[in-house]
Amino acid sequence: MSQRLTIALDAMGGDHGPDMVIAGADIARERHPDVRFLLYGDQQRLEPLLNQRPALKAVAEIRHTADFVAGDAKPAIALRAGRQSSMRLAIDAVAAGEAACVVSAGNTGALMAMAKFVLKTLPGIDRPAMASFFPTQRGESVMLDLGANAECQPENLVQFAVMGAVFARAILGLPQPSIGVLNIGSEDMKGNEVVRAAAASLRDMPLPGRFHGFVEGTDIGLGTVDVIVTDGFTGNVALKTAEGTAKLFSEFLRRTFATSFLARIGYLLARGAFKRFRERIDPRRYNGAMFLGLRGVCVKSHGGTDAVGFANAVAVAINLATHGFNERIKEEMGRIADAPPLPDTKAAAG
Amino acid sequence: MSQRLTIALDAMGGDHGPDMVIAGADIARERHPDVRFLLYGDQQRLEPLLNQRPALKAVAEIRHTADFVAGDAKPAIALRAGRQSSMRLAIDAVAAGEAACVVSAGNTGALMAMAKFVLKTLPGIDRPAMASFFPTQRGESVMLDLGANAECQPENLVQFAVMGAVFARAILGLPQPSIGVLNIGSEDMKGNEVVRAAAASLRDMPLPGRFHGFVEGTDIGLGTVDVIVTDGFTGNVALKTAEGTAKLFSEFLRRTFATSFLARIGYLLARGAFKRFRERIDPRRYNGAMFLGLRGVCVKSHGGTDAVGFANAVAVAINLATHGFNERIKEEMGRIADAPPLPDTKAAAG
């Protein structure tokens, strides 16, 4: 089993706990026959689940621990008191080189705090960011930060831009990704000091992509740029607003077709098309927020997802681990450090 | 004509200029037969348009000015140099008591700067806010600020909450509206200092509604609360992200029905239902952002809207003017000022 990519799973995390994680791992195994799993959690709960899935059992190993991080635990407390938790031990496996990546559907704040503490940030990165890709009219884009850093400085946004661009190259396969900073208007003078200073820096920097300038909320769905850079407060609100709008739209559509007999017949005829439509907007397809900027691959699955969504999060982790993503970020940050010094960003932002 | 409600229109504002404004005013006239219009703009351009619409001409008066505010003018420059512009003279009409409200589809920043300078803020309000109502799974909610204040202090958010709740009572007809502060999680410790301090204040305050606590981006579409309070940066991004997601969804739906013959037949049968669906999500229906907190009613129409959308913005202005909205805000701010002093918000936020 030594040639296989090893994935550490926090088997106790998420709203549906071990059942969902084990079922998700089994789907991931089918899709990626060359991986093996380290399952961190309660042996008494995991073993019966694994016995029902012999093919998974053959490529999985239970690492017993009775402790786990509660969904509502404060990150600082989880960090101090959760050293033997399933989440922590799964991260430790990456730090020790035993696993190539870790996936958890547990407490986001605790996972970020532990991953940052255990794995440390990459050279040149001050703060890791949460990133996710999502559908647009042009294909797929990546947005970061999605909630790890509620307050950011211009240099954080600059680092997010580099990480996002490397991601777009390595994972989305775009050789020259375009990068935009999320703002409330496209003119230079718009927004706050942080976004203006970040944009001023990005304009003159050797980037692994092309700096487009400011983008607005509408540009996310349009796919105006490949990489959308924002602070964690704005990014989290934008992501969740998009999710809420998609749900609202689906609900309105459902009510529309319930209104008349003809509409119901029409729905039956278009059933196949609707199925493809639902698959296209299925949030499980975009499950798996990545913690970028760490010396190790850590992916957060949505807590309320099902096995299919969790398997997608595992796929994201495999993708990051096999594309040498972190090596490329190190290279790009080195390139920026070697570049001639920039003018003072505050002065340039005016 | 003295008993009619008078509406001042910036006839030169918007991407489609006088044609759109005059056509929009004509639709508004049909819907509200008891109003009259003051049309500020270039007489040579307005007169021929008005001559084509005798019914509108009978209740409209052109106030000639050759000057107008460019769409890309900086607000500070428009404020200094645009004293004879159509936008400014329309606002002046409200300040002079000649008109009950003003509607413009022109430059948002300039309109806000001029309206604030000319009309002044209401007692107890430090900064006016842009507000709009929008559809939810439960009905309609109001959100503010949508872009007037990129950076806010806790007291600004508190004032937005009061204004939003008064709006929900007066315009949405909700006797006890629920109020939420937009954040990146519902727990007390989440987010930044500003939202935590604002929430701590709102918890103990005599409000014209019920304080719900924090809400997240998904709650906007769900309609979890009637009033969503946020800073202008986050609110603007959330609003435009929702618009972009709705467009993305529509586009995916269109592509879905183009995929197969059966789906097209289904679409034809369900055509009536789809028409109602499109009407429901039509952005023109929600056109008309209100500047709340001023001593006068000022409504901003989307610059790219058509006559139907502009007529809806006029309807919003009429609604605010006839419901004594500003009087109620004054009353509520007085009630808060008379209440016992609050504990220090920074200490209470911990």
XYZ file of C-alpha atoms in Angstrom:
700
model
C 0.000 0.000 0.000
C 3.048 2.270 0.192
C 2.657 3.707 -3.363
C -0.878 4.910 -2.689
C -1.775 8.519 -1.871
C -2.846 8.570 1.769
C -5.748 10.739 2.945
C -6.413 11.467 6.601
C -10.111 11.819 7.431
C -11.667 13.319 10.534
C -14.282 10.567 10.743
C -16.210 12.268 13.579
C -16.782 15.685 11.961
C -19.985 17.007 10.359
C -23.681 17.062 11.184
C -24.142 13.434 10.140
C -20.909 12.110 11.701
C -19.193 8.826 10.897
C -21.984 7.352 8.744
C -21.672 10.177 6.242
C -17.859 10.244 6.314
C -17.489 6.491 5.791
C -20.084 6.437 3.005
C -18.322 9.422 1.398
C -14.937 7.740 1.659
C -16.392 4.705 -0.084
C -17.596 6.838 -3.015
C -14.174 8.529 -3.161
C -12.499 5.096 -3.204
C -14.526 4.067 -6.237
C -13.556 7.249 -8.080
C -9.886 7.194 -7.022
C -8.863 3.530 -6.759
C -5.247 4.470 -5.981
C -5.789 6.117 -2.587
C -5.881 4.831 0.975
C -7.532 6.327 4.048
C -6.587 6.913 7.643
C -9.831 7.184 9.582
C -9.535 9.086 12.855
C -12.321 8.495 15.352
C -14.089 6.130 17.688
C -13.171 2.540 16.746
C -16.405 1.157 18.209
C -18.443 3.348 15.882
C -16.200 3.121 12.844
C -15.548 -0.605 12.773
C -19.155 -1.778 12.177
C -19.534 0.825 9.407
C -16.333 -0.345 7.767
C -17.318 -4.002 8.020
C -20.308 -3.227 5.793
C -17.936 -1.920 3.103
C -15.237 -4.547 2.469
C -13.707 -2.707 -0.522
C -13.192 0.409 1.569
C -11.992 -1.643 4.536
C -9.235 -3.069 2.346
C -7.741 0.421 1.800
C -8.598 2.024 5.146
C -7.083 1.962 8.596
C -8.881 3.094 11.750
C -6.830 5.241 14.129
C -8.792 5.159 17.351
C -9.482 8.192 19.499
C -12.496 8.792 21.749
C -12.136 12.568 21.662
C -13.644 14.864 19.033
C -14.209 18.605 18.535
C -17.792 19.738 19.143
C -19.487 21.706 16.370
C -19.934 24.733 18.613
C -16.510 24.624 20.333
C -14.587 27.904 20.329
C -11.467 27.577 18.175
C -9.049 28.660 20.935
C -10.491 26.086 23.345
C -10.472 23.312 20.735
C -6.823 24.145 20.036
C -5.864 23.881 23.720
C -8.070 20.996 24.850
C -8.451 18.969 21.641
C -4.942 17.561 21.221
C -6.309 14.004 21.111
C -9.359 14.824 19.009
C -10.030 13.071 15.707
C -9.624 16.403 13.899
C -6.277 17.192 15.469
C -4.796 13.719 14.977
C -5.839 13.755 11.307
C -3.992 17.063 10.837
C -0.999 15.677 12.751
C -0.834 12.841 10.199
C -0.214 15.413 7.439
C 2.425 17.226 9.514
C 4.166 13.890 10.179
C 4.186 13.033 6.463
C 1.942 10.032 6.994
C -0.854 11.516 4.913
C -0.798 13.793 1.851
C -3.910 15.697 2.892
C -6.642 15.949 5.502
C -10.405 16.373 5.058
C -12.850 17.302 7.812
C -16.535 18.233 7.863
C -16.192 19.486 11.440
C -16.033 22.901 13.147
C -14.529 25.352 10.627
C -12.914 27.736 13.118
C -11.311 24.879 15.077
C -10.044 23.233 11.883
C -8.457 26.478 10.699
C -6.892 27.179 14.105
C -5.479 23.651 14.417
C -4.283 23.447 10.819
C -2.506 26.782 11.122
C -0.925 25.794 14.435
C 0.178 22.319 13.344
C 1.035 22.799 9.671
C 2.279 26.442 9.818
C 2.009 28.869 6.917
C 4.095 28.731 3.743
C 7.046 31.142 3.377
C 5.757 34.589 2.373
C 2.194 33.880 3.537
C 1.088 35.650 6.714
C -2.410 34.238 6.916
C -3.968 31.216 5.241
C -7.243 31.743 3.400
C -10.326 29.669 2.682
C -10.986 29.258 -1.018
C -13.620 27.553 -3.103
C -14.431 27.308 -6.759
C -17.927 27.983 -8.002
C -19.913 28.079 -11.243
C -20.097 31.132 -13.496
C -21.556 31.919 -16.917
C -18.077 31.404 -18.376
C -17.089 28.248 -16.489
C -15.573 28.154 -13.037
C -13.827 30.729 -10.854
C -12.106 30.627 -7.495
C -12.826 33.079 -4.656
C -10.853 33.688 -1.464
C -10.963 34.425 1.485
C -14.317 32.920 2.437
C -14.232 33.463 6.163
C -10.882 32.634 7.734
C -9.869 36.307 8.124
C -12.729 38.666 9.003
C -10.350 41.622 8.863
C -7.534 41.917 6.338
C -4.638 44.214 5.500
C -3.661 45.021 1.890
C -0.729 42.570 2.044
C -3.108 39.747 2.982
C -5.214 40.437 -0.099
C -2.057 40.513 -2.256
C -1.049 37.095 -0.919
C -4.572 35.775 -1.523
C -4.282 36.977 -5.127
C -1.073 35.004 -5.668
C -2.494 31.867 -4.062
C -5.730 32.157 -6.027
C -3.854 32.567 -9.302
C -1.634 29.554 -8.598
C -4.797 27.613 -7.814
C -6.434 28.692 -11.078
C -3.352 27.564 -13.000
C -2.831 24.248 -11.209
C -6.396 23.125 -10.589
C -8.566 24.964 -13.131
C -5.866 24.623 -15.801
C -5.839 28.289 -16.830
C -2.343 29.343 -18.000
C -2.884 33.105 -17.480
C -5.724 33.572 -14.989
C -7.307 37.000 -14.549
C -7.477 38.363 -11.003
C -9.986 40.869 -9.595
C -10.363 42.514 -6.201
C -13.974 42.583 -4.997
C -15.189 46.142 -4.469
C -18.349 48.277 -4.643
C -17.466 49.890 -7.961
C -14.865 49.539 -10.653
C -13.367 53.053 -10.400
C -10.013 53.529 -8.635
C -11.463 55.782 -5.942
C -14.200 53.348 -4.832
C -14.302 51.262 -1.684
C -12.063 51.406 1.346
C -8.350 51.998 1.942
C -7.560 48.259 2.138
C -8.880 47.311 -1.311
C -7.408 50.449 -2.905
C -3.952 49.769 -1.480
C -4.118 46.087 -2.442
C -5.109 46.980 -6.024
C -2.313 49.546 -6.256
C 0.235 46.873 -5.258
C -1.180 44.203 -7.554
C -1.030 46.524 -10.567
C 2.793 46.595 -10.552
C 3.587 43.097 -9.327
C 4.980 40.045 -11.159
C 1.910 37.843 -10.772
C 1.146 34.285 -11.930
C -1.723 35.821 -13.891
C -3.117 39.123 -15.136
C -4.475 41.751 -12.739
C -7.863 42.924 -14.024
C -8.643 45.554 -11.363
C -11.761 45.872 -9.245
C -14.815 43.703 -9.775
C -18.309 43.940 -8.242
C -20.716 41.375 -6.820
C -22.418 40.858 -10.195
C -19.065 39.857 -11.710
C -18.916 36.725 -9.543
C -21.748 34.995 -11.426
C -20.740 36.513 -14.752
C -17.260 35.012 -14.435
C -15.603 38.327 -15.353
C -12.369 37.128 -13.727
C -10.952 33.715 -12.823
C -9.805 34.693 -9.326
C -11.829 36.888 -6.963
C -9.880 38.297 -4.037
C -11.644 39.608 -0.930
C -11.471 39.713 2.851
C -13.079 36.865 4.788
C -16.059 38.903 5.973
C -17.128 40.075 2.527
C -16.267 36.739 0.896
C -18.277 34.743 3.395
C -21.311 37.013 2.984
C -21.002 36.888 -0.825
C -20.734 33.078 -0.901
C -23.695 32.578 1.410
C -25.772 35.250 -0.353
C -25.203 33.404 -3.632
C -26.261 30.121 -1.980
C -29.376 31.763 -0.549
C -30.287 33.342 -3.877
C -29.911 30.001 -5.657
C -32.260 28.421 -3.101
C -34.753 31.278 -3.497
C -34.655 30.919 -7.253
C -35.215 27.125 -7.018
C -38.138 27.659 -4.683
C -39.750 30.234 -6.996
C -39.274 27.824 -9.885
C -40.886 25.002 -7.941
C -43.887 27.182 -7.083
C -44.138 28.274 -10.727
C -44.566 24.730 -11.963
C -47.081 23.921 -9.245
C -49.445 26.645 -10.480
C -51.124 25.060 -13.500
C -51.909 21.740 -15.118
C -50.147 22.708 -18.373
C -47.042 23.715 -16.452
C -46.960 20.293 -14.762
C -47.196 18.504 -18.088
C -44.458 20.797 -19.387
C -42.330 19.897 -16.399
C -42.788 16.175 -17.044
C -41.656 16.568 -20.649
C -38.633 18.647 -19.631
C -37.770 16.335 -16.734
C -34.435 15.236 -18.195
C -33.395 18.816 -18.837
C -34.363 19.771 -15.289
C -32.298 16.939 -13.926
C -29.216 18.281 -15.744
C -30.078 21.778 -14.500
C -30.242 20.587 -10.889
C -26.958 18.723 -11.275
C -25.353 21.877 -12.613
C -26.350 23.962 -9.620
C -26.005 21.162 -7.053
C -24.082 22.692 -4.117
C -22.490 19.277 -3.427
C -20.596 19.734 -6.669
C -18.803 22.723 -5.190
C -18.279 21.242 -1.731
C -14.788 21.381 -0.266
C -13.336 24.725 0.859
C -9.560 24.668 0.694
C -7.284 26.199 3.297
C -4.627 27.757 1.104
C -1.250 28.978 2.359
C -0.416 26.130 4.726
C 2.493 23.669 4.571
C 0.060 20.867 3.937
C -3.268 20.265 2.225
C -6.349 20.723 4.396
C -9.894 20.725 2.996
C -13.079 21.620 4.854
C -16.255 19.861 3.767
C -19.611 21.508 4.435
C -20.873 20.206 7.780
C -24.354 19.441 6.468
C -23.314 17.661 3.275
C -24.023 14.056 2.401
C -21.697 11.261 1.239
C -21.624 12.514 -2.362
C -20.642 16.012 -1.238
C -17.989 14.640 1.122
C -16.521 12.535 -1.705
C -16.233 15.733 -3.752
C -14.326 17.400 -0.909
C -11.963 14.383 -0.876
C -11.490 14.826 -4.639
C -10.522 18.462 -4.090
C -7.911 17.410 -1.514
C -6.503 14.765 -3.882
C -6.304 17.377 -6.621
C -4.342 19.799 -4.450
C -2.020 17.091 -3.119
C -1.175 15.637 -6.531
C -0.625 18.961 -8.343
C 2.204 20.109 -6.076
C 0.101 23.149 -5.360
C 1.999 24.302 -2.279
C 5.356 24.035 -4.061
C 4.098 26.425 -6.713
C 2.880 28.961 -4.163
C 6.348 28.908 -2.579
C 7.932 29.571 -5.983
C 5.594 32.467 -6.779
C 6.023 34.094 -3.378
C 9.778 33.820 -3.902
C 9.467 35.517 -7.291
C 7.572 38.430 -5.705
C 10.144 38.744 -2.921
C 12.931 38.886 -5.531
C 11.176 41.592 -7.590
C 12.280 45.226 -7.264
C 10.683 46.947 -4.265
C 7.277 48.493 -4.790
C 6.373 52.122 -4.220
C 4.681 52.799 -0.897
C 1.179 51.360 -1.359
C -0.640 54.001 0.690
C 0.808 56.785 -1.449
C 0.058 54.860 -4.631
C -3.548 54.253 -3.621
C -4.506 57.953 -3.607
C -53.020 71.358 -9.374
C -52.192 72.493 -5.842
C -53.675 69.410 -4.100
C -51.538 66.989 -6.109
C -48.376 65.360 -4.776
C -45.472 66.909 -6.644
C -42.494 64.792 -7.737
C -39.226 66.309 -8.914
C -37.470 64.245 -11.598
C -33.883 64.524 -12.769
C -34.878 64.139 -16.423
C -31.261 63.899 -17.639
C -30.068 61.034 -15.393
C -29.551 57.384 -16.371
C -27.999 55.447 -19.232
C -30.987 56.087 -21.503
C -31.527 59.740 -20.506
C -34.675 61.806 -21.090
C -36.485 59.270 -23.313
C -36.512 56.688 -20.546
C -37.376 59.192 -17.784
C -40.277 60.750 -19.697
C -41.657 57.338 -20.696
C -41.300 56.209 -17.073
C -43.062 59.311 -15.772
C -45.924 58.577 -18.166
C -46.340 55.057 -16.769
C -46.188 56.454 -13.228
C -48.876 59.031 -14.152
C -51.215 56.256 -15.279
C -50.716 54.371 -12.027
C -50.892 57.437 -9.776
C -53.359 59.866 -11.390
C -53.074 62.296 -8.450
C -49.441 63.337 -8.889
C -47.711 66.062 -10.905
C -44.123 66.237 -12.107
C -41.406 68.846 -12.219
C -39.031 67.790 -14.980
C -35.511 69.183 -14.609
C -33.420 69.184 -17.765
C -32.838 70.516 -21.239
C -36.084 72.081 -22.514
C -35.130 71.470 -26.150
C -34.851 67.763 -25.519
C -37.742 67.410 -23.107
C -40.394 69.431 -24.926
C -40.680 67.219 -28.046
C -40.871 64.119 -25.822
C -43.605 65.692 -23.735
C -45.557 66.804 -26.808
C -45.905 63.142 -27.756
C -47.575 62.453 -24.396
C -50.415 64.948 -23.889
C -51.736 63.287 -20.710
C -48.323 63.576 -19.067
C -47.840 67.093 -20.416
C -51.037 68.151 -18.632
C -49.529 67.265 -15.234
C -45.874 68.088 -15.889
C -43.824 71.243 -15.938
C -40.380 71.545 -17.510
C -37.784 73.426 -15.488
C -35.043 74.181 -17.943
C -31.352 73.752 -17.233
C -28.608 72.940 -19.714
C -26.291 71.478 -17.079
C -26.312 67.848 -15.919
C -24.100 65.538 -13.830
C -22.028 63.088 -15.871
C -22.313 59.407 -14.975
C -18.625 59.203 -14.131
C -18.312 62.540 -12.288
C -16.666 62.380 -8.868
C -19.205 63.216 -6.157
C -17.119 66.039 -4.633
C -16.709 67.717 -8.029
C -20.386 67.301 -8.912
C -21.247 68.884 -5.564
C -19.030 71.928 -6.210
C -19.552 72.441 -9.938
C -23.068 71.069 -10.446
C -25.174 73.712 -8.690
C -27.228 74.315 -11.845
C -27.428 70.646 -12.857
C -30.763 68.905 -13.382
C -29.973 66.594 -10.443
C -29.200 69.423 -8.049
C -32.176 71.587 -9.004
C -34.512 68.600 -8.563
C -33.162 68.078 -5.037
C -33.448 71.833 -4.353
C -37.150 71.580 -5.191
C -37.613 69.151 -2.288
C -35.614 71.371 0.078
C -37.740 74.376 -0.951
C -40.960 72.458 -0.299
C -41.959 72.642 -3.953
C -41.793 68.859 -4.388
C -42.538 66.014 -1.953
C -39.774 63.802 -3.318
C -37.040 63.532 -5.948
C -36.148 60.603 -8.225
C -32.953 60.323 -10.273
C -31.382 57.542 -12.346
C -28.094 59.460 -12.443
C -24.689 59.136 -10.743
C -25.276 57.476 -7.342
C -22.355 59.074 -5.499
C -23.203 62.549 -6.742
C -26.880 62.114 -5.863
C -26.011 60.987 -2.331
C -23.510 63.844 -1.832
C -25.929 66.480 -3.129
C -28.957 65.107 -1.267
C -27.010 65.013 1.979
C -25.663 68.544 1.460
C -28.983 70.075 0.422
C -31.519 68.143 2.492
C -29.380 67.471 5.617
C -29.809 64.436 7.851
C -32.679 63.875 10.264
C -32.108 64.534 13.986
C -30.280 61.566 15.549
C -29.001 60.273 12.178
C -25.295 60.763 11.492
C -25.201 59.229 8.043
C -27.970 58.486 5.565
C -28.139 54.970 4.124
C -29.220 53.418 0.850
C -31.979 50.864 1.294
C -33.915 48.589 -1.000
C -36.493 45.896 -0.561
C -36.099 42.552 -2.263
C -37.839 39.195 -2.593
C -37.414 36.352 -0.115
C -38.969 32.924 0.408
C -41.253 34.507 3.024
C -42.183 37.703 1.160
C -40.139 40.880 1.123
C -37.361 42.255 3.298
C -35.441 45.510 3.398
C -31.639 45.741 3.519
C -29.437 48.739 4.308
C -26.829 50.197 3.753
C -26.288 49.239 0.113
C -23.294 51.392 -0.677
C -23.528 54.919 0.725
C -21.109 54.213 3.601
C -18.223 51.880 2.764
C -17.003 52.048 6.361
C -19.329 52.184 9.344
C -19.168 52.569 13.103
C -21.474 50.609 15.453
C -23.705 53.688 15.970
C -24.257 53.938 12.211
C -25.490 50.343 12.112
C -27.781 51.032 15.090
C -29.296 54.010 13.257
C -29.703 51.898 10.100
C -31.580 49.323 12.196
C -34.046 51.937 13.437
C -34.582 53.379 9.956
C -34.998 49.926 8.442
C -37.549 48.918 11.069
C -39.550 52.114 10.565
C -39.468 51.393 6.847
C -40.692 47.816 7.383
C -43.578 49.120 9.481
C -44.584 52.001 7.230
C -43.979 50.553 3.779
C -44.048 46.761 4.187
C -46.862 47.004 6.739
C -45.226 44.811 9.375
C -46.248 45.883 12.895
C -43.299 44.240 14.686
C -40.493 43.734 12.144
C -37.555 41.501 13.033
C -34.083 42.999 12.639
C -30.819 41.139 11.948
C -27.205 42.298 11.650
C -25.402 40.659 8.722
C -22.394 38.650 9.897
C -20.349 35.562 9.015
C -21.895 33.363 11.697
C -24.714 33.549 14.207
C -22.623 33.168 17.382
C -21.887 36.257 19.521
C -18.124 36.000 19.048
C -18.239 35.950 15.234
C -17.313 38.758 12.858
C -15.598 42.045 13.578
C -15.733 44.564 16.421
C -18.218 46.822 14.588
C -20.972 44.222 14.147
C -20.429 42.834 17.653
C -20.719 46.280 19.267
C -23.770 47.157 17.141
C -25.499 43.900 18.121
C -24.696 44.468 21.807
C -26.359 47.906 21.636
C -29.384 46.698 19.692
C -30.074 43.924 22.201
C -30.988 46.381 24.973
C -32.567 49.183 22.975
C -36.220 50.282 22.661
C -36.624 49.474 18.948
C -39.563 49.803 16.557
C -39.239 46.043 16.056
C -37.630 42.926 17.520
C -33.860 42.394 17.438
C -33.180 38.879 16.138
C -29.364 38.894 16.399
C -26.860 38.030 13.694
C -27.880 36.651 10.318
C -25.760 35.229 7.493
C -25.812 35.663 3.720
C -28.138 32.671 3.242
C -30.716 34.337 5.492
C -31.233 37.151 2.959
C -32.981 34.876 0.455
C -34.646 32.807 3.171
C -36.272 35.929 4.617
C -35.183 34.996 8.157
C -35.600 38.639 9.234
C -37.538 41.603 7.826
C -34.682 44.105 8.156
C -31.052 43.297 7.333
C -28.525 45.782 8.683
C -25.011 45.993 7.252
C -22.268 48.416 6.249
C -22.335 49.816 2.710
C -19.417 47.720 1.461
C -20.861 44.367 2.522
C -24.419 45.370 1.583
C -23.406 46.472 -1.895
C -21.480 43.255 -2.520
C -24.357 41.131 -1.170
C -26.956 42.915 -3.328
C -24.893 42.644 -6.491
C -23.898 39.030 -5.762
C -27.587 38.158 -5.460
C -28.281 39.923 -8.785
C -25.409 38.077 -10.445
C -26.530 34.724 -9.070
C -30.087 35.310 -10.320
C -28.693 36.065 -13.790
C -26.495 32.956 -13.678
C -29.440 30.828 -12.669
C -31.590 32.263 -15.489
C -28.836 31.590 -17.990
C -28.390 27.977 -16.818
C -32.151 27.525 -17.053
C -32.210 28.932 -20.589
C -29.411 26.567 -21.653
C -31.233 23.675 -20.007
C -34.325 24.152 -22.151
C -32.276 24.561 -25.298
C -30.785 21.080 -24.909
C -33.535 18.797 -26.165
C -36.676 18.709 -28.292
C -38.798 17.409 -25.404
C -37.558 20.182 -23.160
C -38.596 22.766 -25.750
C -42.082 21.315 -25.987
C -42.211 21.305 -22.201
C -41.183 24.929 -22.186
C -43.952 25.855 -24.616
C -46.569 24.165 -22.437
C -45.251 25.862 -19.301
C -44.880 29.246 -21.020
C -47.501 30.977 -18.874
C -45.892 29.694 -15.682
C -42.484 30.864 -16.888
C -43.879 34.304 -17.608
C -45.078 34.573 -13.993
C -41.708 33.274 -12.816
C -39.852 35.938 -14.811
C -42.173 38.640 -13.484
C -41.491 37.480 -9.969
C -37.726 37.784 -10.308
C -37.807 40.850 -12.605
C -35.208 43.262 -11.201
C -37.324 46.198 -12.398
C -39.831 45.230 -9.746
C -37.278 46.005 -7.065
C -35.879 49.140 -8.683
C -35.624 52.246 -6.547
C -33.006 52.461 -3.802
C -34.087 54.853 -1.081
C -31.789 57.289 0.671
C -33.033 56.986 4.241
C -32.179 59.427 7.019
C -32.547 62.691 5.101
C -34.992 65.545 5.716
C -36.657 64.787 2.405
C -37.441 61.816 0.188
C -34.802 60.959 -2.415
C -34.924 57.771 -4.501
C -32.210 56.455 -6.806
C -33.335 54.477 -9.832
C -30.945 51.999 -11.426
C -29.089 53.827 -14.208
C -29.662 51.064 -16.742
C -33.359 50.513 -16.097
C -36.171 51.089 -18.598
C -39.388 53.093 -18.303
C -41.171 50.355 -16.332
C -38.336 50.182 -13.809
C -38.201 53.969 -13.508
C -41.962 54.093 -12.875
C -41.425 51.612 -10.019
C -38.776 53.903 -8.509
C -41.301 56.773 -8.721
C -43.833 54.554 -6.912
C -41.312 53.932 -4.124
C -40.811 57.704 -3.731
C -44.582 58.307 -3.622
C -44.900 55.579 -0.989
C -42.263 57.159 1.243
C -43.650 60.678 0.796
C -47.242 59.747 1.565
C -46.540 57.540 4.593
C -44.874 60.290 6.654
C -41.855 58.044 6.816
C -39.361 60.704 7.916
C -41.653 61.901 10.711
C -41.674 58.383 12.138
C -37.897 58.074 12.022
C -37.646 61.331 13.979
C -40.068 59.975 16.601
C -38.155 56.696 16.969
C -34.763 58.396 17.220
C -36.269 60.646 19.920
C -37.489 57.584 21.823
C -33.989 56.071 21.764
C -32.411 59.340 22.896
C -34.876 59.467 25.840
C -34.137 55.867 26.905
C -31.771 55.204 29.846
C -28.107 55.230 28.769
C -26.633 51.996 27.468
C -23.703 50.126 28.960
C -20.410 50.668 27.193
C -20.780 48.728 23.944
C -17.161 47.612 23.729
C -17.326 45.970 27.152
C -20.710 44.419 26.381
C -19.464 42.959 23.099
C -16.911 40.611 24.703
